[in-house]
PDB file of C-alpha atoms in Angstrom:
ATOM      1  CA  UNK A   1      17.900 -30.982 -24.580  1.00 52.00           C
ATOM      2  CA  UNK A   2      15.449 -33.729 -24.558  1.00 51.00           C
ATOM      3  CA  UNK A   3      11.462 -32.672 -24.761  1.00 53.00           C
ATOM      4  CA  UNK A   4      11.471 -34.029 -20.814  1.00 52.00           C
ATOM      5  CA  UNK A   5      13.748 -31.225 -19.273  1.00 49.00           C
ATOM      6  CA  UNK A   6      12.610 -28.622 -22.013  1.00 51.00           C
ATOM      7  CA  UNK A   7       9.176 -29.377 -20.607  1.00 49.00           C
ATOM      8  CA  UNK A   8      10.337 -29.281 -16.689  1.00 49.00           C
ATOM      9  CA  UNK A   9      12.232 -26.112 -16.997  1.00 49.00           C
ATOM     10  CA  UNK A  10       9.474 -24.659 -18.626  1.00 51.00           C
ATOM     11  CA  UNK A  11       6.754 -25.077 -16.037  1.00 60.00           C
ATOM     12  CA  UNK A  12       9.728 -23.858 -13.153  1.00 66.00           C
ATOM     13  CA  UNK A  13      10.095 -20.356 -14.985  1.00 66.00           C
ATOM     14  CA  UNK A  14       6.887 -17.934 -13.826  1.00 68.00           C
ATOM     15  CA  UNK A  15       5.518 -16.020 -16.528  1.00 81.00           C
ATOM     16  CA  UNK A  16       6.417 -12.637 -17.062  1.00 88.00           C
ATOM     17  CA  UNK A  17       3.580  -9.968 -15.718  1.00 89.00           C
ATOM     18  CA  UNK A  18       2.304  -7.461 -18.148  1.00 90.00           C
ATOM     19  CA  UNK A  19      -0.421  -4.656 -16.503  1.00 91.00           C
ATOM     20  CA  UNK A  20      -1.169  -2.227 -19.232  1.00 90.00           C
ATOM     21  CA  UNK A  21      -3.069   1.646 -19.130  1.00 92.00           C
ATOM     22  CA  UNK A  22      -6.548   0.846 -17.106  1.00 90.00           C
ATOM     23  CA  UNK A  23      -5.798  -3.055 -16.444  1.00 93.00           C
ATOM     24  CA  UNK A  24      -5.554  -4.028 -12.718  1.00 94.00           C
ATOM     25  CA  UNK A  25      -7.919  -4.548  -9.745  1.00 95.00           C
ATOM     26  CA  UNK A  26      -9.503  -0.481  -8.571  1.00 96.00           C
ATOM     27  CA  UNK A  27     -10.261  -0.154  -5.028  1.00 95.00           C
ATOM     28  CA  UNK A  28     -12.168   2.753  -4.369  1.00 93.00           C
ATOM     29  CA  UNK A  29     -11.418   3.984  -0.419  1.00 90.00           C
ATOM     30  CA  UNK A  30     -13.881   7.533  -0.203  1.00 87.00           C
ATOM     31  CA  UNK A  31     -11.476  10.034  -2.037  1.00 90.00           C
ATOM     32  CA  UNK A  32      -8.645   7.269  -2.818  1.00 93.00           C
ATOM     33  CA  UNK A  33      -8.514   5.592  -6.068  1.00 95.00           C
ATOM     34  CA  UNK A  34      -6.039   2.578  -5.846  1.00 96.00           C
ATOM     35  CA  UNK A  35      -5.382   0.201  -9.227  1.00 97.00           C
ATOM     36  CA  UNK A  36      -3.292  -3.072  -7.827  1.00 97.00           C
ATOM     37  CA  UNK A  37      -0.605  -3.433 -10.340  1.00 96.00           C
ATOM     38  CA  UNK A  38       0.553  -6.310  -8.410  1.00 95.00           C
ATOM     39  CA  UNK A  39      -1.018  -8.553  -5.265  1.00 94.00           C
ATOM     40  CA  UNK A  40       1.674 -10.571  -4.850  1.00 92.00           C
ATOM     41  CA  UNK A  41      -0.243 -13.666  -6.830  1.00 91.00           C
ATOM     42  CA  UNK A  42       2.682 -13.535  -9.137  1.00 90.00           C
ATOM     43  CA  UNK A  43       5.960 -12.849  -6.914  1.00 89.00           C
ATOM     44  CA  UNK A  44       5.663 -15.682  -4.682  1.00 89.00           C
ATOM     45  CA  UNK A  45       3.948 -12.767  -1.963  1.00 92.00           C
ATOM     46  CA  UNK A  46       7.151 -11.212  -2.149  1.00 93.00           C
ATOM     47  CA  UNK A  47       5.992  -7.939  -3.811  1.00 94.00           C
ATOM     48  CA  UNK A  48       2.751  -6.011  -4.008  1.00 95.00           C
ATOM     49  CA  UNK A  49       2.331  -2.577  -5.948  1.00 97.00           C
ATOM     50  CA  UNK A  50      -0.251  -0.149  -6.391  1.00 97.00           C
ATOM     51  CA  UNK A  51      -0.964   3.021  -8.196  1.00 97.00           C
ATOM     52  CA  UNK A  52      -2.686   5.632  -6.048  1.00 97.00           C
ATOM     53  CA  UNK A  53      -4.666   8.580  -6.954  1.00 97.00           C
ATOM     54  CA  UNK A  54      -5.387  10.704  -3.887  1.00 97.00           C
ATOM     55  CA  UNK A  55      -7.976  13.816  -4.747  1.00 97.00           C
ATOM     56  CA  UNK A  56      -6.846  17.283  -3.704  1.00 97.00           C
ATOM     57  CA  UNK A  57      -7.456  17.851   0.251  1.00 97.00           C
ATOM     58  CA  UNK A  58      -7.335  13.938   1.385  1.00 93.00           C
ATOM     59  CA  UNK A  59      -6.163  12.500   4.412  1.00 90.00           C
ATOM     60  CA  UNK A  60      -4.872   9.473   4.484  1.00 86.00           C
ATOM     61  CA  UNK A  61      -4.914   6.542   7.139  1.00 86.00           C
ATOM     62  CA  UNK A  62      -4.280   7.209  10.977  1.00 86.00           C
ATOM     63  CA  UNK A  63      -0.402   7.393  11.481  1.00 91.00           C
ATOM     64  CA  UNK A  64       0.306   3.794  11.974  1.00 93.00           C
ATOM     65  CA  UNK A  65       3.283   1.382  12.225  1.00 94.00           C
ATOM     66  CA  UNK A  66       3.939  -2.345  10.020  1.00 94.00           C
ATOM     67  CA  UNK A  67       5.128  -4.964  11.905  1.00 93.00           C
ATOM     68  CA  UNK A  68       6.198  -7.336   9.061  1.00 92.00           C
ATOM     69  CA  UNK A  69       6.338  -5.476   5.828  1.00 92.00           C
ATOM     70  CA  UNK A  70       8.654  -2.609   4.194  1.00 95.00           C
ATOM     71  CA  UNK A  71       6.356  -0.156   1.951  1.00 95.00           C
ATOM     72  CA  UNK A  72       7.860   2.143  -0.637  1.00 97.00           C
ATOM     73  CA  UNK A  73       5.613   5.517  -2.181  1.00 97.00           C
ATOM     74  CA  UNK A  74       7.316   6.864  -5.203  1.00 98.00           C
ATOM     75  CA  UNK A  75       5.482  10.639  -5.717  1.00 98.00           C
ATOM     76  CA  UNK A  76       4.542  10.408  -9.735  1.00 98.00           C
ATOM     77  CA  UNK A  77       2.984  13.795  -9.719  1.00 98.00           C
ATOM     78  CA  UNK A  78       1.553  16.219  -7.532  1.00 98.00           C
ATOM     79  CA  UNK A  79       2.869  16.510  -3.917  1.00 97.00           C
ATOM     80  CA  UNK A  80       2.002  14.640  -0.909  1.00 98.00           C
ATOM     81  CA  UNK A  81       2.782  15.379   2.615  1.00 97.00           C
ATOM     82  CA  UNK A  82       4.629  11.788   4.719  1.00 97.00           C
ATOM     83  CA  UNK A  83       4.630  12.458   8.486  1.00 95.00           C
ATOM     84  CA  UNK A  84       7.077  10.390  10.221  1.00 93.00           C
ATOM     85  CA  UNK A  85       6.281  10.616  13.869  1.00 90.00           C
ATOM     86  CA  UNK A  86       6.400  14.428  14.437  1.00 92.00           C
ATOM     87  CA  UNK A  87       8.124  15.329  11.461  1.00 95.00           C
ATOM     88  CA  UNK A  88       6.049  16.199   8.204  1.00 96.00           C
ATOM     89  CA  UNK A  89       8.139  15.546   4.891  1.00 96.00           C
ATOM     90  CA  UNK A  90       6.475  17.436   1.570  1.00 97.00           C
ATOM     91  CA  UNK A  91       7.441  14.841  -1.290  1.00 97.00           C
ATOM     92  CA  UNK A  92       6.917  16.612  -4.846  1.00 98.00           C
ATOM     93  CA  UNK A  93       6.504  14.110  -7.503  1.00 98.00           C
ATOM     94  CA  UNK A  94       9.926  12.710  -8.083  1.00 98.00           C
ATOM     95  CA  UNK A  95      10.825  11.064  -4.440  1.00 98.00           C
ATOM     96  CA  UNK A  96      10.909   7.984  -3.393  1.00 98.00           C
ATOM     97  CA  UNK A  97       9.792   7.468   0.723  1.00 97.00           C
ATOM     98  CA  UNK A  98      10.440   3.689   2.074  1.00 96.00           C
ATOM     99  CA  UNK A  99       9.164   2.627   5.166  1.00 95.00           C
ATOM    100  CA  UNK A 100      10.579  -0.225   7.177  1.00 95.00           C
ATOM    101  CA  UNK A 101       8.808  -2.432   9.336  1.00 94.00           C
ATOM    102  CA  UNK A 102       8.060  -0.311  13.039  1.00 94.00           C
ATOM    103  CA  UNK A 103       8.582   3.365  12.041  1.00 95.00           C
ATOM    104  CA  UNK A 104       5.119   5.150  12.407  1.00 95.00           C
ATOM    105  CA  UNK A 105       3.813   7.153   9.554  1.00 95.00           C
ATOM    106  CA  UNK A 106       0.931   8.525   7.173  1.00 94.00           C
ATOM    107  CA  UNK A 107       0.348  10.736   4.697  1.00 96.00           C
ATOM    108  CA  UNK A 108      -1.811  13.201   3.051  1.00 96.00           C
ATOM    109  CA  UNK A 109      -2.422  14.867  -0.144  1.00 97.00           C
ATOM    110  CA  UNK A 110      -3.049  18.558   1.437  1.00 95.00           C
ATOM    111  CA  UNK A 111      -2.768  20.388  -1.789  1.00 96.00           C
ATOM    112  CA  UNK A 112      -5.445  21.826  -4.517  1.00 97.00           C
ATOM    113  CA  UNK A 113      -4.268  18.972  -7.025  1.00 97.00           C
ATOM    114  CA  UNK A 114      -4.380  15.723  -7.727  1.00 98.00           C
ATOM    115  CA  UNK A 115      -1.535  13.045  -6.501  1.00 98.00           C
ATOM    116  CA  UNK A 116      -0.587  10.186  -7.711  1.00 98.00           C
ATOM    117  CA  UNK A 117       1.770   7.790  -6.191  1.00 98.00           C
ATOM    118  CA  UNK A 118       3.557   4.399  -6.855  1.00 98.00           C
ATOM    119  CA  UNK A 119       3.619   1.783  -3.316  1.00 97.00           C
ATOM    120  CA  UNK A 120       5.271  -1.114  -2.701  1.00 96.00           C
ATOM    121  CA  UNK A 121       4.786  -3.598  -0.310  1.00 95.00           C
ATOM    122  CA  UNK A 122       7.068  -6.687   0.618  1.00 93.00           C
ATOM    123  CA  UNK A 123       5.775  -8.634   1.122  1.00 91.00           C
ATOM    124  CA  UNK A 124       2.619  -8.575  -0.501  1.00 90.00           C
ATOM    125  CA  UNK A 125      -0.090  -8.990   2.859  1.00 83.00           C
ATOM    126  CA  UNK A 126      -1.633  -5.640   3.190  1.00 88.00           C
ATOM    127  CA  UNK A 127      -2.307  -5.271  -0.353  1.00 92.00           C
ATOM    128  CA  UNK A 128      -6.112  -7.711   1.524  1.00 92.00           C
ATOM    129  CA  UNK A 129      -5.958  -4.526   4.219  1.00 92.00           C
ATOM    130  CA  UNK A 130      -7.235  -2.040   1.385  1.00 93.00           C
ATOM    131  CA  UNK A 131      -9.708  -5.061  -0.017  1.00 94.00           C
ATOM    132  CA  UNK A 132     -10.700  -5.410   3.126  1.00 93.00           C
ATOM    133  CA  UNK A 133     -11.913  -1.413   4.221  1.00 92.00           C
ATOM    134  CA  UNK A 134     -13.371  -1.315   0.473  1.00 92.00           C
ATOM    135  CA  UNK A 135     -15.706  -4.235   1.463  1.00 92.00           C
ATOM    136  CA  UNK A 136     -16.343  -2.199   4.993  1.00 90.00           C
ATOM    137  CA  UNK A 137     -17.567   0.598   2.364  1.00 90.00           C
ATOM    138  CA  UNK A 138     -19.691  -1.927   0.043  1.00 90.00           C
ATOM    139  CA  UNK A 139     -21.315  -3.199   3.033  1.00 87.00           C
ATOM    140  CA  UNK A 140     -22.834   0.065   3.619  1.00 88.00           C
ATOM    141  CA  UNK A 141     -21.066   0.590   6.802  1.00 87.00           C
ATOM    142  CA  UNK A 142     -19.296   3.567   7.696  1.00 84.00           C
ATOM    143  CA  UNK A 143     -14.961   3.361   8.044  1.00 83.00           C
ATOM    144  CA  UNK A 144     -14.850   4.340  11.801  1.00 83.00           C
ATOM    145  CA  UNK A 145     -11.276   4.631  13.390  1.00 80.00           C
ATOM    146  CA  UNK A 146     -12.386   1.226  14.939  1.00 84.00           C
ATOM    147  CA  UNK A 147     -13.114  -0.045  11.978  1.00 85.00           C
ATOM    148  CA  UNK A 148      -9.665   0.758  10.104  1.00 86.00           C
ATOM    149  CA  UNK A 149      -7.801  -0.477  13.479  1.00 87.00           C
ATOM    150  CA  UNK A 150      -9.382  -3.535  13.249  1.00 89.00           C
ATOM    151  CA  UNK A 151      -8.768  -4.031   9.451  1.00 91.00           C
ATOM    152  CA  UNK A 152      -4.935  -2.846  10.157  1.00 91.00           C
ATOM    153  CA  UNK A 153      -4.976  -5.684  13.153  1.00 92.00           C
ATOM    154  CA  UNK A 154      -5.197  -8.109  10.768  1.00 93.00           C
ATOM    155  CA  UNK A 155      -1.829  -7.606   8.812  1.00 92.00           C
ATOM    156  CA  UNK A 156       0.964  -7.313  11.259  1.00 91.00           C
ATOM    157  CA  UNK A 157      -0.167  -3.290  11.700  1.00 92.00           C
ATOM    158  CA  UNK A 158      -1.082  -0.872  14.644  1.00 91.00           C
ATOM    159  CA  UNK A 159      -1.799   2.517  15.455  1.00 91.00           C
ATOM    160  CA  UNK A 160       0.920   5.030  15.971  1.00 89.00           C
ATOM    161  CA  UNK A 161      -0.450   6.515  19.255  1.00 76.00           C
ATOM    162  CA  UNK A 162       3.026   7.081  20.833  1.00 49.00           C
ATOM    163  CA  UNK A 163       5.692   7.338  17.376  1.00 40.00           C
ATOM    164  CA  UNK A 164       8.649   6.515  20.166  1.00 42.00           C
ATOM    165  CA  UNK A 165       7.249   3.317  21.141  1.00 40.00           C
ATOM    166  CA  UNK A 166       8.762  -0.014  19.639  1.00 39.00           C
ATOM    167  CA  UNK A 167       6.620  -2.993  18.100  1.00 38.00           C
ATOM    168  CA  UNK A 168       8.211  -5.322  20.382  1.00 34.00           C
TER     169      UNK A 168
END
């Protein structure tokens, strides 16, 4: 192989990712502790994934529906309750929930203990969505409902107000 197409081939291949114990961006959301394993910045935006450390007795966002991404929660440890519409789902650490694009949903860690959980997102946009309500917090201003919808309004999301109605 000549040093030309050694060189070329080279600069096509991305470079393999490496986020050890404590590394990766923390976003702080009130009782949420998210570390961004992954924005995206090295799978083309194809893939986003965050650890998330939800404190005993914390609700999570408004139930709420993605109109261009899939996002995966893989329960680590602890339990944490996925609604789906009307129907409540108590994952123990161990399960894997995926959410496609349209199908309302939220969660909630309702028990004494910690939880920790491992989301995906692909693609990688609303990985900026929690960057985006921890700047709302920085700022000093409170995270209304209005606040969050607005944020979510941004990234292909909306509210959940009727689970049986389409995004279309």
């Amino acid at each position: 192989m000549t040093e030309e197409a050694k060189t070329s081939t080279s600069e096509t291949v991305p470079a393999v990712s490496v986020v050890g114990p404590g590394e990766g961006e923390t976003i702080v959301l009130g009782t949420t502790r998210m570390r961004v394993l992954e924005d995206g910045s090295r799978t083309g935006h194809r893939l986003a994934i965050a650890e998330s450390v939800l404190a005993p007795h914390t609700q999570g966002p408004p139930q709420h529906r993605h109109g261009l991404h899939d996002e995966g929660f893989y329960v680590l440890s602890g339990t944490v309750r996925f609604t789906v519409g009307e129907q409540d789902h108590d994952a123990a650490a161990g399960t894997l929930v995926l959410v496609p694009p349209g199908v309302p949903h939220t969660f909630a860690n309702v028990s004494d203990e910690p939880a920790v959980m491992l989301s995906t997102f692909t693609p990688d946009l609303y990985v900026q969505y929690f960057r985006d309500l921890q700047e709302v917090l920085a700022g000093g201003r409170p995270l209304t409902p209005q606040a969050n919808i607005d944020a979510m309004s941004r990234y292909a999301t909306e509210p959940a107000t009727n689970p049986s109605t389409d995004l279309s």
